[in-house]
CSV table of C-alpha atoms in Angstrom, one decimal:
chain,number,residue,atom,x,y,z
A,833,UNK,CA,0.0,0.0,0.0
A,834,UNK,CA,2.8,2.4,0.9
A,835,UNK,CA,4.6,1.6,-2.4
A,836,UNK,CA,1.4,2.4,-4.3
A,837,UNK,CA,0.9,5.7,-2.4
A,838,UNK,CA,4.5,6.7,-3.0
A,839,UNK,CA,4.3,6.1,-6.7
A,840,UNK,CA,1.0,8.0,-6.9
A,841,UNK,CA,2.6,10.9,-5.0
A,842,UNK,CA,5.5,10.9,-7.4
A,843,UNK,CA,3.0,11.1,-10.3
A,844,UNK,CA,1.3,14.1,-8.6
A,845,UNK,CA,-1.8,12.0,-7.9
A,846,UNK,CA,-1.8,11.5,-4.2
A,847,UNK,CA,-0.8,14.9,-2.8
A,848,UNK,CA,-3.5,17.0,-1.2
A,849,UNK,CA,-3.4,19.3,-4.3
A,850,UNK,CA,-3.5,16.4,-6.7
A,851,UNK,CA,-6.6,14.9,-4.9
A,852,UNK,CA,-8.3,18.3,-4.9
A,853,UNK,CA,-7.7,18.7,-8.6
A,854,UNK,CA,-9.0,15.2,-9.3
A,855,UNK,CA,-12.2,15.8,-7.3
A,856,UNK,CA,-12.6,19.3,-9.0
A,857,UNK,CA,-12.2,17.7,-12.4
A,858,UNK,CA,-14.9,15.1,-11.8
A,859,UNK,CA,-17.3,17.7,-10.4
A,860,UNK,CA,-16.5,20.1,-13.4
A,861,UNK,CA,-16.6,17.5,-16.2
A,862,UNK,CA,-18.8,14.7,-14.6
A,863,UNK,CA,-17.8,11.1,-14.7
A,864,UNK,CA,-16.7,10.9,-18.3
A,865,UNK,CA,-13.3,10.8,-20.0
A,866,UNK,CA,-13.1,14.6,-20.1
A,867,UNK,CA,-12.5,14.5,-16.3
A,868,UNK,CA,-9.1,12.8,-17.1
A,869,UNK,CA,-8.2,15.6,-19.5
A,870,UNK,CA,-9.4,18.2,-17.1
A,871,UNK,CA,-7.2,16.8,-14.4
A,872,UNK,CA,-4.2,16.7,-16.7
A,873,UNK,CA,-4.8,20.3,-17.9
A,874,UNK,CA,-4.9,21.5,-14.2
A,875,UNK,CA,-1.9,19.4,-13.2
A,876,UNK,CA,0.4,19.7,-16.2
A,877,UNK,CA,-0.9,22.7,-18.1
A,878,UNK,CA,2.2,23.7,-20.0
A,879,UNK,CA,3.6,20.2,-20.5
A,880,UNK,CA,3.4,18.9,-24.1
A,881,UNK,CA,0.4,16.5,-24.3
A,882,UNK,CA,0.6,15.2,-27.9
A,883,UNK,CA,3.1,15.4,-30.8
A,884,UNK,CA,1.8,14.3,-34.1
A,885,UNK,CA,3.8,15.1,-37.2
A,886,UNK,CA,4.8,18.8,-37.2
A,887,UNK,CA,2.1,19.7,-34.6
A,888,UNK,CA,2.3,19.7,-30.9
A,889,UNK,CA,-0.2,20.7,-28.3
A,890,UNK,CA,0.0,21.3,-24.5
A,891,UNK,CA,-2.4,19.8,-22.0
A,892,UNK,CA,-4.0,23.2,-21.4
A,893,UNK,CA,-4.5,23.8,-25.1
A,894,UNK,CA,-5.7,20.2,-25.7
A,895,UNK,CA,-8.4,20.7,-22.9
A,896,UNK,CA,-9.5,24.1,-24.2
A,897,UNK,CA,-9.8,22.9,-27.8
A,898,UNK,CA,-11.6,19.8,-26.8
A,899,UNK,CA,-14.1,21.8,-24.7
A,900,UNK,CA,-14.7,24.1,-27.7
A,901,UNK,CA,-15.1,21.1,-30.0
A,902,UNK,CA,-17.7,19.6,-27.6
A,903,UNK,CA,-19.6,22.9,-27.7
A,904,UNK,CA,-19.6,23.1,-31.5
A,905,UNK,CA,-20.7,19.4,-31.9
A,906,UNK,CA,-23.6,20.0,-29.5
A,907,UNK,CA,-24.6,23.4,-30.9
A,908,UNK,CA,-24.2,22.8,-34.7
A,909,UNK,CA,-25.1,19.1,-34.8
A,910,UNK,CA,-27.2,18.5,-31.7
A,911,UNK,CA,-25.0,15.6,-30.6
A,912,UNK,CA,-26.2,14.5,-27.1
A,913,UNK,CA,-26.5,11.7,-24.6
A,914,UNK,CA,-27.6,8.3,-26.0
A,915,UNK,CA,-26.8,8.9,-29.6
A,916,UNK,CA,-24.3,6.7,-31.5
A,917,UNK,CA,-21.3,8.3,-33.2
A,918,UNK,CA,-18.6,6.3,-35.0
A,919,UNK,CA,-14.9,7.3,-35.0
A,920,UNK,CA,-13.3,6.1,-38.2
A,921,UNK,CA,-9.8,7.5,-37.8
A,922,UNK,CA,-6.1,6.7,-37.6
A,923,UNK,CA,-3.9,7.9,-34.6
A,924,UNK,CA,-4.0,11.7,-34.7
A,925,UNK,CA,-4.9,14.7,-32.5
A,926,UNK,CA,-8.4,15.4,-34.0
A,927,UNK,CA,-9.3,11.7,-33.2
A,928,UNK,CA,-8.2,12.2,-29.6
A,929,UNK,CA,-10.1,15.4,-29.3
A,930,UNK,CA,-13.2,13.9,-30.8
A,931,UNK,CA,-13.1,10.9,-28.4
A,932,UNK,CA,-13.0,13.1,-25.3
A,933,UNK,CA,-15.5,15.7,-26.6
A,934,UNK,CA,-18.1,13.0,-27.4
A,935,UNK,CA,-17.6,11.3,-24.1
A,936,UNK,CA,-18.3,14.7,-22.4
A,937,UNK,CA,-21.6,14.9,-24.3
A,938,UNK,CA,-22.6,11.4,-23.1
A,939,UNK,CA,-22.5,10.1,-26.7
A,940,UNK,CA,-22.0,6.3,-27.2
A,941,UNK,CA,-18.7,6.3,-29.0
A,942,UNK,CA,-17.9,3.5,-31.4
A,943,UNK,CA,-14.2,3.1,-32.2
A,944,UNK,CA,-14.2,1.8,-35.8
A,945,UNK,CA,-11.3,0.0,-37.5
A,946,UNK,CA,-10.1,2.0,-40.5
A,947,UNK,CA,-8.7,-1.2,-42.0
A,948,UNK,CA,-12.1,-3.0,-42.2
A,949,UNK,CA,-13.5,-3.8,-45.6
A,950,UNK,CA,-16.7,-2.4,-47.1
A,951,UNK,CA,-18.8,-5.5,-46.3
A,952,UNK,CA,-17.8,-5.3,-42.6
A,953,UNK,CA,-18.7,-1.6,-42.5
A,954,UNK,CA,-22.0,-2.2,-44.1
A,955,UNK,CA,-22.8,-4.9,-41.6
A,956,UNK,CA,-22.1,-2.4,-38.7
A,957,UNK,CA,-24.2,0.3,-40.4
A,958,UNK,CA,-27.1,-2.2,-40.6
A,959,UNK,CA,-26.8,-3.1,-36.9
A,960,UNK,CA,-26.2,0.3,-35.4
A,961,UNK,CA,-28.0,3.5,-36.3
A,962,UNK,CA,-25.2,6.0,-36.2
A,963,UNK,CA,-26.2,9.6,-35.8
A,964,UNK,CA,-22.8,10.6,-37.3
A,965,UNK,CA,-19.4,9.3,-38.2
A,966,UNK,CA,-16.2,11.3,-37.7
A,967,UNK,CA,-13.6,10.2,-40.2
A,968,UNK,CA,-10.2,11.1,-41.7
A,969,UNK,CA,-9.0,10.6,-45.3
A,970,UNK,CA,-8.8,6.8,-45.1
A,971,UNK,CA,-12.2,6.6,-43.5
A,972,UNK,CA,-13.6,8.9,-46.2
A,973,UNK,CA,-12.6,6.3,-48.9
A,974,UNK,CA,-14.4,3.6,-47.0
A,975,UNK,CA,-17.6,5.7,-46.4
A,976,UNK,CA,-17.7,6.6,-50.1
A,977,UNK,CA,-18.3,2.9,-50.8
A,978,UNK,CA,-21.0,2.5,-48.2
A,979,UNK,CA,-24.7,3.3,-47.9
A,980,UNK,CA,-24.2,5.6,-45.0
A,981,UNK,CA,-26.2,8.8,-45.7
A,982,UNK,CA,-26.3,10.5,-42.3
A,983,UNK,CA,-23.9,13.2,-40.9
A,984,UNK,CA,-20.2,12.8,-41.8
A,985,UNK,CA,-17.6,15.1,-40.3
A,986,UNK,CA,-14.1,15.1,-41.6
A,987,UNK,CA,-11.2,15.4,-39.2
A,988,UNK,CA,-8.8,17.3,-41.3
A,989,UNK,CA,-9.9,18.5,-44.7
A,990,UNK,CA,-9.7,22.3,-44.8
A,991,UNK,CA,-13.3,23.4,-44.6
A,992,UNK,CA,-15.4,25.3,-42.2
A,993,UNK,CA,-16.7,22.3,-40.3
A,994,UNK,CA,-13.7,19.9,-40.1
A,995,UNK,CA,-12.9,18.7,-36.5
A,996,UNK,CA,-9.5,20.5,-36.6
A,997,UNK,CA,-11.4,23.8,-37.4
A,998,UNK,CA,-14.3,23.3,-34.9
A,999,UNK,CA,-11.8,22.8,-32.1
A,1000,UNK,CA,-10.3,26.2,-32.6
A,1001,UNK,CA,-13.7,28.0,-32.6
A,1002,UNK,CA,-14.5,29.8,-29.3
A,1003,UNK,CA,-17.6,28.8,-27.4
A,1004,UNK,CA,-20.4,31.3,-28.2
A,1005,UNK,CA,-21.1,33.7,-25.2
A,1006,UNK,CA,-24.8,32.9,-25.0
A,1007,UNK,CA,-24.3,29.1,-25.3
A,1008,UNK,CA,-24.4,26.8,-22.3
A,1009,UNK,CA,-22.6,23.4,-22.9
A,1010,UNK,CA,-24.7,20.6,-21.5
A,1011,UNK,CA,-22.2,18.1,-19.9
A,1012,UNK,CA,-23.2,14.5,-19.2
A,1013,UNK,CA,-21.9,11.4,-17.5
A,1014,UNK,CA,-20.1,9.2,-20.0
A,1015,UNK,CA,-22.0,7.2,-22.6
A,1016,UNK,CA,-20.7,3.8,-23.7
A,1017,UNK,CA,-17.3,3.3,-25.2
A,1018,UNK,CA,-17.7,0.5,-27.8
A,1019,UNK,CA,-14.7,-1.3,-29.2
A,1020,UNK,CA,-14.8,-3.7,-32.2
A,1021,UNK,CA,-13.8,-7.3,-31.6
A,1022,UNK,CA,-13.2,-10.2,-34.1
A,1023,UNK,CA,-13.2,-9.2,-37.7
A,1024,UNK,CA,-10.5,-11.6,-38.8
A,1025,UNK,CA,-13.1,-14.4,-39.3
A,1026,UNK,CA,-16.0,-12.4,-40.6
A,1027,UNK,CA,-18.1,-9.5,-39.2
A,1028,UNK,CA,-17.0,-7.5,-36.2
A,1029,UNK,CA,-18.8,-7.9,-32.8
A,1030,UNK,CA,-18.9,-5.1,-30.3
A,1031,UNK,CA,-17.4,-4.9,-26.8
A,1032,UNK,CA,-19.0,-2.3,-24.6
A,1033,UNK,CA,-17.3,-0.5,-21.8
A,1034,UNK,CA,-18.5,2.2,-19.4
A,1035,UNK,CA,-15.5,4.7,-19.5
A,1036,UNK,CA,-15.3,5.6,-15.8
A,1037,UNK,CA,-12.2,6.8,-14.1
A,1038,UNK,CA,-12.7,4.2,-11.4
A,1039,UNK,CA,-12.7,1.2,-13.7
A,1040,UNK,CA,-9.1,2.0,-14.8
A,1041,UNK,CA,-7.7,2.1,-11.2
A,1042,UNK,CA,-6.5,-1.6,-10.9
A,1043,UNK,CA,-4.9,-1.7,-14.4
A,1044,UNK,CA,-3.4,1.7,-13.7
A,1045,UNK,CA,-1.9,0.6,-10.3
A,1046,UNK,CA,-0.5,-2.6,-11.9
A,1047,UNK,CA,1.4,-0.5,-14.5
A,1048,UNK,CA,2.5,2.0,-11.9
A,1049,UNK,CA,3.7,-0.5,-9.4
A,1050,UNK,CA,5.2,-3.2,-11.5
A,1051,UNK,CA,6.6,-1.2,-14.4
A,1052,UNK,CA,7.2,2.1,-12.7
A,1053,UNK,CA,5.4,4.0,-15.5
A,1054,UNK,CA,5.0,7.1,-13.4
A,1055,UNK,CA,8.8,7.7,-13.7
A,1056,UNK,CA,8.8,8.3,-17.4
A,1057,UNK,CA,7.8,11.4,-19.4
A,1058,UNK,CA,7.4,10.2,-23.0
A,1059,UNK,CA,5.2,7.5,-24.6
A,1060,UNK,CA,5.0,6.5,-28.3
A,1061,UNK,CA,1.6,4.9,-28.9
A,1062,UNK,CA,2.2,3.0,-32.1
A,1063,UNK,CA,-0.6,0.6,-31.9
A,1064,UNK,CA,-4.0,1.9,-33.2
A,1065,UNK,CA,-6.0,3.8,-30.6
A,1066,UNK,CA,-9.2,2.3,-32.0
A,1067,UNK,CA,-8.1,-1.0,-30.4
A,1068,UNK,CA,-8.7,-1.6,-26.7
A,1069,UNK,CA,-4.9,-1.8,-26.0
A,1070,UNK,CA,-4.3,1.6,-27.7
A,1071,UNK,CA,-7.1,3.5,-26.0
A,1072,UNK,CA,-6.1,2.2,-22.6
A,1073,UNK,CA,-2.5,3.4,-23.2
A,1074,UNK,CA,-3.8,6.8,-24.2
A,1075,UNK,CA,-6.0,7.2,-21.1
A,1076,UNK,CA,-3.2,6.1,-18.7
A,1077,UNK,CA,-0.7,8.4,-20.4
A,1078,UNK,CA,-3.2,11.3,-19.9
A,1079,UNK,CA,-3.5,10.6,-16.2
A,1080,UNK,CA,0.3,10.7,-15.9
A,1081,UNK,CA,0.6,13.9,-18.0
A,1082,UNK,CA,3.3,12.5,-20.2
A,1083,UNK,CA,4.3,13.5,-23.7
A,1084,UNK,CA,2.4,11.3,-26.2
A,1085,UNK,CA,3.8,10.7,-29.6
A,1086,UNK,CA,1.4,9.6,-32.3
A,1087,UNK,CA,1.9,8.6,-36.0
A,1088,UNK,CA,-0.9,7.9,-38.5
A,1089,UNK,CA,0.9,4.9,-39.9
A,1090,UNK,CA,3.7,2.5,-38.9
A,1091,UNK,CA,6.9,2.3,-40.9
A,1092,UNK,CA,9.9,0.9,-39.0
A,1093,UNK,CA,12.3,3.5,-40.3
A,1094,UNK,CA,10.0,6.4,-39.6
A,1095,UNK,CA,9.1,5.1,-36.1
A,1096,UNK,CA,12.8,4.8,-35.3
A,1097,UNK,CA,13.5,8.4,-36.3
A,1098,UNK,CA,10.6,9.5,-34.0
A,1099,UNK,CA,12.0,7.5,-31.1
A,1100,UNK,CA,15.4,9.3,-31.4
A,1101,UNK,CA,13.9,12.7,-32.2
A,1102,UNK,CA,11.6,12.7,-29.2
A,1103,UNK,CA,13.7,10.7,-26.8
A,1104,UNK,CA,11.0,8.1,-26.3
A,1105,UNK,CA,11.1,6.2,-23.0
A,1106,UNK,CA,8.0,4.0,-23.3
A,1107,UNK,CA,6.9,2.2,-26.5
A,1108,UNK,CA,3.3,0.8,-26.9
A,1109,UNK,CA,3.1,-1.6,-29.8
A,1110,UNK,CA,2.2,-5.1,-31.1
A,1111,UNK,CA,4.8,-7.8,-31.5
A,1112,UNK,CA,5.3,-7.5,-35.3
A,1113,UNK,CA,6.1,-3.8,-34.8
A,1114,UNK,CA,8.8,-4.7,-32.2
A,1115,UNK,CA,10.2,-7.3,-34.5
A,1116,UNK,CA,10.6,-4.8,-37.3
A,1117,UNK,CA,12.0,-2.1,-35.1
A,1118,UNK,CA,14.7,-4.5,-33.9
A,1119,UNK,CA,15.9,-4.9,-37.5
A,1120,UNK,CA,16.8,-1.2,-37.4
A,1121,UNK,CA,19.8,0.4,-35.6
A,1122,UNK,CA,19.7,-0.4,-31.8
A,1123,UNK,CA,20.7,3.2,-31.2
A,1124,UNK,CA,17.1,4.1,-31.8
A,1125,UNK,CA,16.3,2.5,-28.4
A,1126,UNK,CA,19.0,4.6,-26.5
A,1127,UNK,CA,16.3,6.5,-24.5
A,1128,UNK,CA,13.9,3.6,-24.1
A,1129,UNK,CA,13.1,2.2,-20.7
A,1130,UNK,CA,9.9,0.1,-21.2
A,1131,UNK,CA,8.3,-1.7,-24.1
A,1132,UNK,CA,4.7,-2.6,-23.7
A,1133,UNK,CA,3.6,-5.3,-26.1
A,1134,UNK,CA,0.0,-6.3,-26.4
A,1135,UNK,CA,-2.8,-7.0,-28.9
A,1136,UNK,CA,-1.2,-10.2,-30.2
A,1137,UNK,CA,0.8,-13.1,-28.8
A,1138,UNK,CA,4.5,-12.7,-28.2
A,1139,UNK,CA,6.5,-15.6,-29.4
A,1140,UNK,CA,9.4,-16.8,-27.2
A,1141,UNK,CA,12.0,-16.3,-29.9
A,1142,UNK,CA,11.2,-12.5,-30.0
A,1143,UNK,CA,11.1,-12.4,-26.2
A,1144,UNK,CA,14.6,-13.9,-26.0
A,1145,UNK,CA,15.9,-11.7,-28.8
A,1146,UNK,CA,14.5,-8.5,-27.1
A,1147,UNK,CA,15.8,-9.6,-23.6
A,1148,UNK,CA,19.2,-10.1,-25.0
A,1149,UNK,CA,19.4,-6.8,-26.8
A,1150,UNK,CA,17.3,-4.7,-24.4
A,1151,UNK,CA,17.4,-6.4,-21.0
A,1152,UNK,CA,14.4,-6.1,-18.7
A,1153,UNK,CA,12.6,-3.6,-20.9
A,1154,UNK,CA,9.9,-5.9,-22.5
A,1155,UNK,CA,6.5,-6.4,-20.7
A,1156,UNK,CA,3.6,-8.3,-22.1
A,1157,UNK,CA,0.0,-7.1,-21.5
A,1158,UNK,CA,-2.6,-9.7,-22.2
A,1159,UNK,CA,-6.3,-8.8,-22.6
A,1160,UNK,CA,-9.1,-8.9,-25.1
A,1161,UNK,CA,-11.5,-6.3,-26.4
A,1162,UNK,CA,-14.2,-7.9,-24.2
A,1163,UNK,CA,-12.1,-8.4,-21.1
A,1164,UNK,CA,-9.8,-5.5,-21.2
A,1165,UNK,CA,-6.3,-5.6,-19.7
A,1166,UNK,CA,-6.1,-8.4,-17.2
A,1167,UNK,CA,-2.8,-10.3,-17.2
A,1168,UNK,CA,0.8,-9.0,-17.2
A,1169,UNK,CA,4.3,-10.4,-17.6
A,1170,UNK,CA,7.2,-8.1,-16.4
A,1171,UNK,CA,10.7,-8.2,-17.9
A,1172,UNK,CA,11.7,-10.5,-15.0
A,1173,UNK,CA,8.7,-12.9,-15.7
A,1174,UNK,CA,9.6,-13.1,-19.4
A,1175,UNK,CA,13.3,-13.7,-18.6
A,1176,UNK,CA,12.3,-16.7,-16.4
A,1177,UNK,CA,9.4,-17.9,-18.5
A,1178,UNK,CA,9.7,-16.7,-22.2
A,1179,UNK,CA,6.4,-18.4,-23.2
A,1180,UNK,CA,4.2,-16.9,-20.4
A,1181,UNK,CA,1.6,-14.2,-20.8
A,1182,UNK,CA,2.1,-13.5,-17.1
A,1183,UNK,CA,0.0,-13.4,-13.9
A,1184,UNK,CA,-3.4,-11.9,-13.4
A,1185,UNK,CA,-3.4,-8.3,-12.0
A,1186,UNK,CA,-5.3,-7.2,-8.9
A,1187,UNK,CA,-9.1,-7.2,-9.4
A,1188,UNK,CA,-9.1,-10.1,-12.0
A,1189,UNK,CA,-10.3,-13.6,-11.5
A,1190,UNK,CA,-9.2,-16.4,-13.9
A,1191,UNK,CA,-10.6,-19.9,-14.6
A,1192,UNK,CA,-9.4,-22.5,-17.0
A,1193,UNK,CA,-12.3,-24.6,-18.1
A,1194,UNK,CA,-12.7,-27.9,-20.0
A,1195,UNK,CA,-15.3,-28.5,-22.8
A,1196,UNK,CA,-17.9,-29.3,-20.1
A,1197,UNK,CA,-17.3,-25.9,-18.4
A,1198,UNK,CA,-15.5,-27.5,-15.4
A,1199,UNK,CA,-12.3,-26.1,-14.0
A,1200,UNK,CA,-9.2,-28.1,-14.8
A,1201,UNK,CA,-6.3,-28.8,-12.5
A,1202,UNK,CA,-3.0,-26.9,-12.6
A,1203,UNK,CA,-1.0,-27.3,-15.9
A,1204,UNK,CA,-4.0,-28.8,-17.7
A,1205,UNK,CA,-5.0,-27.0,-21.0
A,1206,UNK,CA,-8.5,-25.6,-21.2
A,1207,UNK,CA,-10.3,-22.4,-22.2
A,1208,UNK,CA,-9.2,-19.2,-20.5
A,1209,UNK,CA,-12.0,-17.3,-18.8
A,1210,UNK,CA,-11.6,-14.0,-17.0
A,1211,UNK,CA,-13.7,-11.7,-14.8
A,1212,UNK,CA,-13.2,-8.2,-13.6
A,1213,UNK,CA,-15.1,-4.9,-12.9
A,1214,UNK,CA,-13.9,-3.4,-16.2
A,1215,UNK,CA,-15.0,-6.3,-18.5
A,1216,UNK,CA,-17.5,-5.4,-21.2
A,1217,UNK,CA,-21.0,-4.5,-19.9
A,1218,UNK,CA,-23.2,-5.9,-22.6
A,1219,UNK,CA,-23.1,-9.4,-21.1
A,1220,UNK,CA,-25.2,-10.6,-18.3
A,1221,UNK,CA,-22.6,-13.1,-17.2
A,1222,UNK,CA,-19.5,-11.1,-16.4
A,1223,UNK,CA,-17.2,-14.2,-17.0
A,1224,UNK,CA,-15.6,-13.6,-20.4
A,1225,UNK,CA,-14.8,-16.7,-22.5
A,1226,UNK,CA,-11.7,-15.4,-24.3
A,1227,UNK,CA,-11.6,-18.2,-26.9
A,1228,UNK,CA,-7.9,-18.8,-26.0
A,1229,UNK,CA,-6.6,-22.2,-24.9
A,1230,UNK,CA,-4.3,-21.9,-21.9
A,1231,UNK,CA,-3.0,-23.5,-18.8
A,1232,UNK,CA,-1.8,-22.1,-15.4
A,1233,UNK,CA,1.1,-23.5,-13.4
A,1234,UNK,CA,1.2,-23.8,-9.7
A,1235,UNK,CA,2.9,-20.3,-9.3
A,1236,UNK,CA,0.0,-18.6,-11.1
A,1237,UNK,CA,1.7,-18.0,-14.4
A,1238,UNK,CA,-0.5,-18.3,-17.5
A,1239,UNK,CA,0.6,-19.9,-20.8
A,1240,UNK,CA,-1.3,-19.6,-24.1
A,1241,UNK,CA,-1.7,-22.6,-26.4
A,1242,UNK,CA,-3.5,-20.8,-29.3
A,1243,UNK,CA,-7.1,-20.3,-30.1
A,1244,UNK,CA,-9.8,-22.9,-29.6
A,1245,UNK,CA,-10.6,-22.7,-33.3
A,1246,UNK,CA,-7.0,-23.5,-34.1
A,1247,UNK,CA,-6.9,-26.8,-32.2
A,1248,UNK,CA,-6.0,-29.7,-34.5
A,1249,UNK,CA,-6.8,-33.3,-33.7
A,1250,UNK,CA,-4.4,-35.5,-35.6
A,1251,UNK,CA,-4.8,-39.3,-35.3
A,1252,UNK,CA,-6.8,-38.7,-32.0
A,1253,UNK,CA,-4.0,-36.5,-30.5
A,1254,UNK,CA,-4.6,-32.8,-29.6
A,1255,UNK,CA,-2.0,-30.7,-31.6
A,1256,UNK,CA,-1.5,-27.0,-30.9
A,1257,UNK,CA,-0.3,-25.1,-34.0
A,1258,UNK,CA,1.3,-22.5,-31.8
A,1259,UNK,CA,3.8,-25.0,-30.6
A,1260,UNK,CA,5.1,-25.7,-34.1
A,1261,UNK,CA,5.1,-21.9,-34.7
A,1262,UNK,CA,7.4,-21.5,-31.7
A,1263,UNK,CA,9.7,-24.2,-32.9
A,1264,UNK,CA,9.9,-22.8,-36.5
A,1265,UNK,CA,10.8,-19.3,-35.2
A,1266,UNK,CA,13.9,-20.7,-33.5
A,1267,UNK,CA,15.4,-21.2,-37.1
A,1268,UNK,CA,17.7,-18.2,-37.8
A,1269,UNK,CA,16.4,-17.9,-41.4
A,1270,UNK,CA,12.7,-17.6,-40.5
A,1271,UNK,CA,11.2,-14.2,-39.9
A,1272,UNK,CA,7.5,-15.2,-39.4
A,1273,UNK,CA,5.7,-18.5,-39.2
A,1274,UNK,CA,2.0,-19.4,-39.2
A,1275,UNK,CA,0.5,-22.9,-38.8
A,1276,UNK,CA,-3.0,-24.1,-39.6
A,1277,UNK,CA,-4.8,-27.5,-39.7
A,1278,UNK,CA,-5.8,-29.1,-43.0
A,1279,UNK,CA,-7.9,-32.2,-43.8
A,1280,UNK,CA,-6.0,-35.5,-44.1
A,1281,UNK,CA,-7.5,-38.8,-45.2
A,1282,UNK,CA,-5.4,-41.0,-42.9
A,1283,UNK,CA,-5.1,-38.8,-39.7
A,1284,UNK,CA,-8.2,-36.6,-40.0
A,1285,UNK,CA,-6.1,-33.5,-39.8
A,1286,UNK,CA,-2.4,-32.5,-40.2
A,1287,UNK,CA,-0.5,-29.3,-39.9
A,1288,UNK,CA,0.4,-26.9,-42.7
A,1289,UNK,CA,3.1,-24.3,-42.2
A,1290,UNK,CA,3.5,-20.9,-43.9
A,1291,UNK,CA,7.0,-19.3,-43.7
A,1292,UNK,CA,8.4,-15.9,-44.5
A,1293,UNK,CA,12.2,-15.6,-44.4
A,1294,UNK,CA,14.6,-13.0,-42.9
A,1295,UNK,CA,16.0,-10.5,-45.5
A,1296,UNK,CA,18.6,-12.3,-47.7
A,1297,UNK,CA,18.1,-15.6,-46.0
A,1298,UNK,CA,17.8,-18.8,-47.9
A,1299,UNK,CA,15.9,-22.0,-47.0
A,1300,UNK,CA,13.9,-24.7,-48.8
A,1301,UNK,CA,11.4,-27.3,-47.8
A,1302,UNK,CA,13.8,-30.2,-47.8
A,1303,UNK,CA,16.3,-28.4,-45.5
A,1304,UNK,CA,13.6,-27.3,-43.2
A,1305,UNK,CA,12.0,-30.7,-42.8
A,1306,UNK,CA,15.5,-32.1,-42.1
A,1307,UNK,CA,16.0,-29.4,-39.4
A,1308,UNK,CA,12.6,-30.3,-37.9
A,1309,UNK,CA,13.3,-34.0,-37.4
A,1310,UNK,CA,14.9,-33.4,-34.0
A,1311,UNK,CA,12.8,-30.5,-33.0
A,1312,UNK,CA,9.2,-31.6,-33.6
A,1313,UNK,CA,7.3,-34.7,-32.5
A,1314,UNK,CA,5.3,-36.8,-35.0
A,1315,UNK,CA,2.0,-35.0,-35.0
A,1316,UNK,CA,3.7,-31.6,-34.9
A,1317,UNK,CA,5.6,-32.2,-38.2
A,1318,UNK,CA,3.9,-30.4,-41.0
A,1319,UNK,CA,2.4,-32.2,-43.9
A,1320,UNK,CA,2.9,-29.1,-46.1
A,1321,UNK,CA,5.3,-26.1,-46.0
A,1322,UNK,CA,4.6,-23.0,-48.0
A,1323,UNK,CA,7.1,-20.1,-48.4
A,1324,UNK,CA,5.6,-16.6,-48.7
A,1325,UNK,CA,7.1,-13.2,-49.4
A,1326,UNK,CA,5.0,-11.9,-46.5
A,1327,UNK,CA,2.5,-13.6,-44.1
A,1328,UNK,CA,-0.8,-11.7,-44.2
A,1329,UNK,CA,-1.6,-9.6,-41.0
A,1330,UNK,CA,-4.6,-7.9,-39.7
A,1331,UNK,CA,-4.6,-4.1,-39.1
A,1332,UNK,CA,-3.6,-4.9,-35.4
A,1333,UNK,CA,-0.6,-7.0,-36.4
A,1334,UNK,CA,-2.1,-10.4,-35.8
A,1335,UNK,CA,-1.5,-13.2,-38.3
A,1336,UNK,CA,-4.6,-13.4,-40.6
A,1337,UNK,CA,-5.2,-17.2,-40.6
A,1338,UNK,CA,-8.5,-16.8,-42.4
A,1339,UNK,CA,-6.6,-15.6,-45.5
A,1340,UNK,CA,-4.1,-18.5,-45.1
A,1341,UNK,CA,-6.9,-21.1,-45.0
């Protein structure tokens, strides 16, 4: 308890003045996301809040512009509590301002994936009656192919009513902004296997306390002053990183797209101390000059599974910097592995954080003993609120050892039964990634007349590396057991990924 209080005090959150500001912010902005920005503006007014491209904005400026944006959205477009508004944007300042402004108005905010296809968007439009969609250039292309005929507000295009212009417009003297408690924050889940589903959260300050304390205590996040959020903010991992960064008043670096060389330059230029990314981004950054990491202290990886080869490679080059955050769009952040955890157990996703309950269940929904594989189920106060049963079935196969460490064995849908034996494709993926020539590996199940199912491996090679099927099968003889050995091996220039950096196995199958 003392350790937590000390770290809160260091982060200006537990002093009498800090507690007064926090209470004043909640009373002034009500229990919505704007209370976080209000607190940050009161506590760190002149500190840089966000740097994006050539633009930077302080916390005081960000708060004032977001307040003005909320007023304009309410006055001009009558956006109010209970209405549905989609945000179809990449990572940039107008997206952040729109998120906080809409929350202040009590609007139900839907974070839409800009990389979705037109069929997926159309399905969402049929299910949800959006009052408006705020979009950027990429979102505009997608909307132009859709049937959406309601209010569309561009984030950037130079015009009188773009978000970037509305945020600069003063609040009219005779206009009273009607603030509301937060509406729903809706995050898309799925999408790699068909249509997106929605994960609903009530964005309250208090639901973020346990995840916040876990990061503060175990990773010492309150000590660092710059965060580069590379992962998309429209994903649960990205938006959580944004909110926690706001509470701490750190300098947030955003970029609208990820390119390893450009990201490396930003890391050096802004002396980035904390990176927030998915594993494939880390893998590509490590191919650049290690001097790019000279200021870095913590690497937060989430959104996709970390493979043990990447863990070992990172630990060797950047000791004790890598942390793995496990969660889902429905469950939120619930399990964490620190650098020490990953050093001792490279395949673990970590231990549950405070406030989380975990069960490993068999196909009959019964709990399994320690080290037995089953479906990972989680429960917490911040899980999605559109389910009557708060236990979330993650769809991940996992087991837990007697020390409380969790280990993933892939998705339930990925399980292959070959000759009556359960085979987990992720195990072969981990083996393949130990080969020095292999950059990425993906394994799926395919029909087989004799065994029912066998494994099929897809491989992409490191730059300038050479490897053929015969040589790889020979290498696997002493590495993989009988059922793990692939029936087919396919070499690809690039393994397809989703927008969040996960391997797209639907395309492979």
